Amino acid sequence: MVSRQIQNYQFEQTGPSSAVFEGDNGPGHQAAKQAMEHAIEMAKENGVAVVGVKHISHSGALGYFVEMAAKQDMVGISMCQSDPMVVPFGGTEPYFGTNPIAFSSPSNDERIITFDMATTVQAWGKVLDARAKHQSIPDTWAVNAKGEPTTDSRDVHALLPVAGPKGYGLMMMVDILSGSLLGVPHGVHVSSMYKDLTKGRDLGQLHIVINPAFFTDLNEFKKNISTMLDELKAQPAAEGYGEIFYPGERGRLRSDKYDKDGIEIVDDIYDYLVSEDVHYDRYHGKNRFAE
């Protein structure tokens, strides 16, 4: 078993294919990146790696970390906790977070399959975006304080799980694997990103890396993935859809466009970004969303 200090973090390999990464409530992005780097190295040697990351802050898009594995000819799976802002199926009060899951796989060419999804119908950021643009939302996204579906982006009390009881089960699974499994707070006990900024959030995250070469011929595996993508792209699209996209394809097309044309943001976000002040006041409020 290995235990060694890495900057302000602590990495402990607890078995040939298992490890725990102590984040010391530091930046989640850096902790998650380093933990995935360790998971990749372990999977190179042992075929599979499972690394739990505990006591971290928000780590951003999980898709970035699973793509690290795909770029090393491996399959990456990640999941993590988030603020309790989702009602259980049939409930009225938030219990779980949006608890995202991400997956990435290489192919035999430059294409990488990546999906990064919240286990809610829509991510909380989409609600914030609708508010900033003074737009309504579909009535399938969220509920008000009475547990009723709402289209008013400013009347959101909680989000809804994707696919009803299926999403509810998925977000529970994520919370168990990235929370309870690592001994960090679960469900409604997870701290808010929008309230007390003086305390650590103690979030948990789980990385799983699978080395295809331990299960089949690597080149054949990648060739099969490329064939799958070719077959999907050749499928006839339903009316109104134009073409079939594989997971991650549209995101890459948007990224290329943003690199070329820039990213459109609303005025208040621009003003916040260029301000010399740190606007702690925007996080002070009466509810879990600091409003």
XYZ file of C-alpha atoms in Angstrom:
291
model
C 0.000 0.000 0.000
C 1.225 3.486 -0.879
C 0.768 6.768 0.969
C 2.505 9.928 -0.164
C 2.061 13.671 -0.010
C 1.171 15.502 -3.238
C 1.211 19.280 -2.793
C -1.607 19.848 -0.299
C -3.333 16.580 -1.173
C -2.895 13.025 0.109
C -3.039 10.013 -2.213
C -3.360 6.565 -0.639
C -3.383 3.439 -2.776
C -5.451 0.963 -0.778
C -5.147 -1.993 -3.166
C -3.858 -2.909 -6.642
C -6.842 -1.204 -8.286
C -8.198 1.048 -5.552
C -7.171 4.342 -3.997
C -8.453 7.304 -2.029
C -7.456 10.879 -2.805
C -7.814 13.331 0.112
C -8.569 16.797 -1.269
C -8.277 18.762 1.990
C -11.199 20.895 0.726
C -8.961 22.408 -1.922
C -9.949 23.286 -5.501
C -11.947 20.393 -6.877
C -10.689 20.835 -10.428
C -7.054 20.212 -9.507
C -7.827 17.379 -7.095
C -10.022 15.597 -9.642
C -7.376 15.984 -12.349
C -4.600 14.558 -10.191
C -6.828 11.713 -9.016
C -7.675 10.801 -12.610
C -3.977 10.853 -13.527
C -3.343 8.307 -10.773
C -6.319 6.210 -11.887
C -4.979 6.075 -15.448
C -1.546 4.931 -14.285
C -3.084 2.254 -12.061
C -5.286 0.985 -14.904
C -2.268 0.766 -17.214
C -0.739 -1.701 -14.779
C -3.762 -3.508 -13.374
C -6.508 -3.169 -15.992
C -9.030 -1.372 -13.799
C -8.752 1.472 -11.306
C -11.274 2.956 -8.898
C -10.188 6.156 -7.166
C -12.374 7.969 -4.657
C -11.816 11.699 -4.220
C -13.067 13.141 -0.950
C -13.249 16.507 0.809
C -13.106 18.676 -2.309
C -14.936 21.695 -3.670
C -16.838 21.920 -6.968
C -14.759 20.368 -9.762
C -16.542 21.662 -12.858
C -17.416 19.523 -15.876
C -16.732 15.825 -15.328
C -16.414 15.329 -19.076
C -12.936 16.845 -18.955
C -11.669 14.178 -16.571
C -13.139 11.150 -18.344
C -11.696 12.402 -21.636
C -8.273 12.264 -19.988
C -8.722 8.491 -19.851
C -10.062 8.236 -23.407
C -7.033 10.121 -24.719
C -4.909 7.372 -23.139
C -6.894 4.648 -24.971
C -8.948 3.825 -21.895
C -12.567 4.113 -20.846
C -13.329 6.696 -18.170
C -16.344 6.932 -15.860
C -16.799 9.646 -13.233
C -19.566 10.719 -10.901
C -19.888 13.240 -8.099
C -22.191 14.809 -5.551
C -23.655 18.298 -5.603
C -25.917 20.576 -3.572
C -29.292 19.148 -2.472
C -31.620 20.813 -4.980
C -33.597 17.887 -6.437
C -36.820 16.405 -5.088
C -37.035 12.625 -4.784
C -39.565 11.151 -7.212
C -43.000 12.177 -5.965
C -41.587 14.524 -3.305
C -41.771 18.260 -2.646
C -38.521 19.015 -0.804
C -34.974 18.732 -2.198
C -32.856 15.854 -0.966
C -30.213 14.908 -3.564
C -28.026 17.033 -5.795
C -27.953 16.994 -9.586
C -25.305 14.270 -9.103
C -23.762 14.056 -12.591
C -22.337 11.018 -14.365
C -19.771 11.165 -17.179
C -18.398 8.550 -19.570
C -15.782 8.668 -22.312
C -14.359 6.151 -24.776
C -11.736 6.346 -27.515
C -12.274 5.240 -31.105
C -9.940 4.255 -33.917
C -9.704 7.860 -35.122
C -9.830 11.346 -33.611
C -13.440 10.966 -32.475
C -14.022 10.554 -28.740
C -17.378 9.586 -27.269
C -18.165 11.691 -24.209
C -21.364 12.230 -22.326
C -21.589 14.288 -19.168
C -25.088 14.435 -17.747
C -26.845 15.609 -14.646
C -29.309 13.093 -13.253
C -31.931 15.837 -13.387
C -34.062 16.765 -16.395
C -31.907 19.858 -16.736
C -28.851 21.236 -14.959
C -29.224 24.064 -12.432
C -27.025 26.256 -14.613
C -29.708 26.197 -17.313
C -32.209 27.624 -14.827
C -29.747 30.377 -13.903
C -29.217 31.086 -17.601
C -32.978 31.390 -18.140
C -33.229 33.776 -15.188
C -30.412 35.950 -16.478
C -32.145 36.158 -19.860
C -35.609 36.664 -18.284
C -36.892 33.531 -19.977
C -39.370 30.872 -18.918
C -38.477 27.183 -18.632
C -40.313 23.998 -19.681
C -42.667 22.681 -16.998
C -40.738 19.394 -16.933
C -37.594 20.913 -15.394
C -38.574 21.960 -11.896
C -41.225 22.454 -9.228
C -42.268 25.376 -7.041
C -42.512 25.381 -3.245
C -45.786 23.436 -3.445
C -44.191 20.674 -5.470
C -46.063 21.775 -8.593
C -44.438 21.988 -12.052
C -43.415 25.563 -12.877
C -42.425 27.467 -16.009
C -41.251 30.519 -14.039
C -37.459 30.346 -13.781
C -37.581 32.595 -10.700
C -40.135 30.397 -8.955
C -38.003 27.253 -8.907
C -37.902 25.549 -5.517
C -36.274 22.325 -6.692
C -35.324 20.428 -9.827
C -36.862 17.176 -11.058
C -34.983 13.884 -11.596
C -34.564 12.817 -15.218
C -37.020 10.102 -16.302
C -38.804 10.189 -12.950
C -37.999 7.170 -10.756
C -35.108 6.119 -13.033
C -33.238 9.377 -12.525
C -34.101 9.259 -8.834
C -32.442 5.844 -8.603
C -29.404 7.034 -10.555
C -28.828 10.079 -8.353
C -29.100 7.869 -5.270
C -26.506 5.506 -6.762
C -24.157 8.430 -7.466
C -24.593 9.747 -3.940
C -23.787 6.354 -2.442
C -20.729 5.709 -4.632
C -19.251 9.206 -4.402
C -20.490 10.066 -0.912
C -21.262 7.287 1.548
C -18.588 5.015 0.055
C -15.976 7.673 0.884
C -17.301 8.651 4.292
C -18.404 12.160 3.321
C -21.840 13.768 3.861
C -24.706 12.380 1.781
C -27.921 13.727 0.297
C -29.439 16.672 2.105
C -26.361 16.901 4.349
C -24.114 18.013 1.469
C -23.179 21.687 1.947
C -24.319 24.421 -0.423
C -22.022 26.052 -2.948
C -23.936 29.302 -2.571
C -23.998 29.936 1.177
C -21.153 29.885 3.707
C -17.972 30.444 1.687
C -15.756 30.220 4.780
C -16.233 26.456 5.170
C -15.062 23.523 3.084
C -17.710 21.625 1.161
C -16.472 18.069 1.804
C -17.752 16.802 -1.553
C -17.009 13.337 -2.897
C -16.243 12.069 -6.390
C -15.473 8.671 -7.913
C -13.265 7.933 -10.942
C -13.338 4.540 -12.661
C -10.843 3.757 -15.426
C -10.969 0.580 -17.525
C -8.099 -0.512 -19.750
C -9.664 -2.300 -22.768
C -6.377 -4.079 -23.497
C -6.987 -6.269 -20.423
C -10.300 -7.488 -21.858
C -9.864 -7.633 -25.632
C -7.550 -6.568 -28.430
C -7.194 -2.794 -28.054
C -7.088 -2.022 -31.770
C -10.122 -4.208 -32.408
C -11.984 -2.454 -29.592
C -11.231 0.986 -31.018
C -12.109 -0.181 -34.528
C -15.486 -1.437 -33.281
C -16.189 1.930 -31.655
C -15.389 3.744 -34.909
C -17.675 1.356 -36.793
C -20.439 2.063 -34.298
C -20.053 5.815 -34.811
C -20.060 5.422 -38.601
C -23.239 3.347 -38.415
C -24.920 5.891 -36.161
C -23.972 8.788 -38.436
C -25.437 6.858 -41.399
C -28.797 6.387 -39.667
C -31.704 8.359 -41.176
C -32.698 11.281 -38.966
C -36.274 11.845 -37.866
C -38.106 14.885 -39.177
C -36.785 18.067 -37.605
C -33.485 16.604 -36.416
C -31.254 17.043 -39.456
C -28.683 14.407 -38.535
C -27.701 11.920 -35.845
C -25.031 13.078 -33.399
C -23.010 10.772 -31.183
C -22.513 11.820 -27.522
C -20.018 14.667 -27.307
C -20.128 15.569 -31.004
C -22.303 18.660 -30.709
C -20.237 19.899 -27.784
C -17.096 19.684 -29.881
C -18.746 21.513 -32.765
C -19.824 24.275 -30.372
C -16.333 24.428 -28.890
C -14.843 24.900 -32.352
C -17.346 27.666 -33.040
C -16.607 29.408 -29.738
C -12.879 29.239 -30.445
C -13.542 31.016 -33.713
C -16.352 33.437 -32.835
C -16.154 33.872 -29.055
C -18.733 33.080 -26.368
C -21.922 35.087 -25.925
C -22.683 36.048 -22.313
C -25.345 38.272 -20.767
C -24.451 41.765 -19.555
C -24.628 41.119 -15.804
C -22.183 38.212 -16.048
C -19.802 40.325 -18.118
C -20.016 43.145 -15.559
C -19.282 40.651 -12.783
C -16.274 39.208 -14.603
C -14.636 42.576 -15.297
C -15.376 44.010 -11.854
C -12.461 44.455 -9.456
C -14.675 43.464 -6.528
C -15.277 39.953 -5.226
C -19.053 39.921 -4.989
C -19.630 37.788 -1.929
C -22.973 39.549 -1.560
C -24.389 37.721 -4.559
C -24.193 34.493 -2.519
C -26.064 35.791 0.504
C -29.711 34.808 0.687
C -32.442 33.017 2.553
C -32.667 29.735 0.673
C -30.338 26.974 -0.595
C -29.756 28.958 -3.769
C -28.633 32.044 -1.799
C -31.575 34.116 -3.015
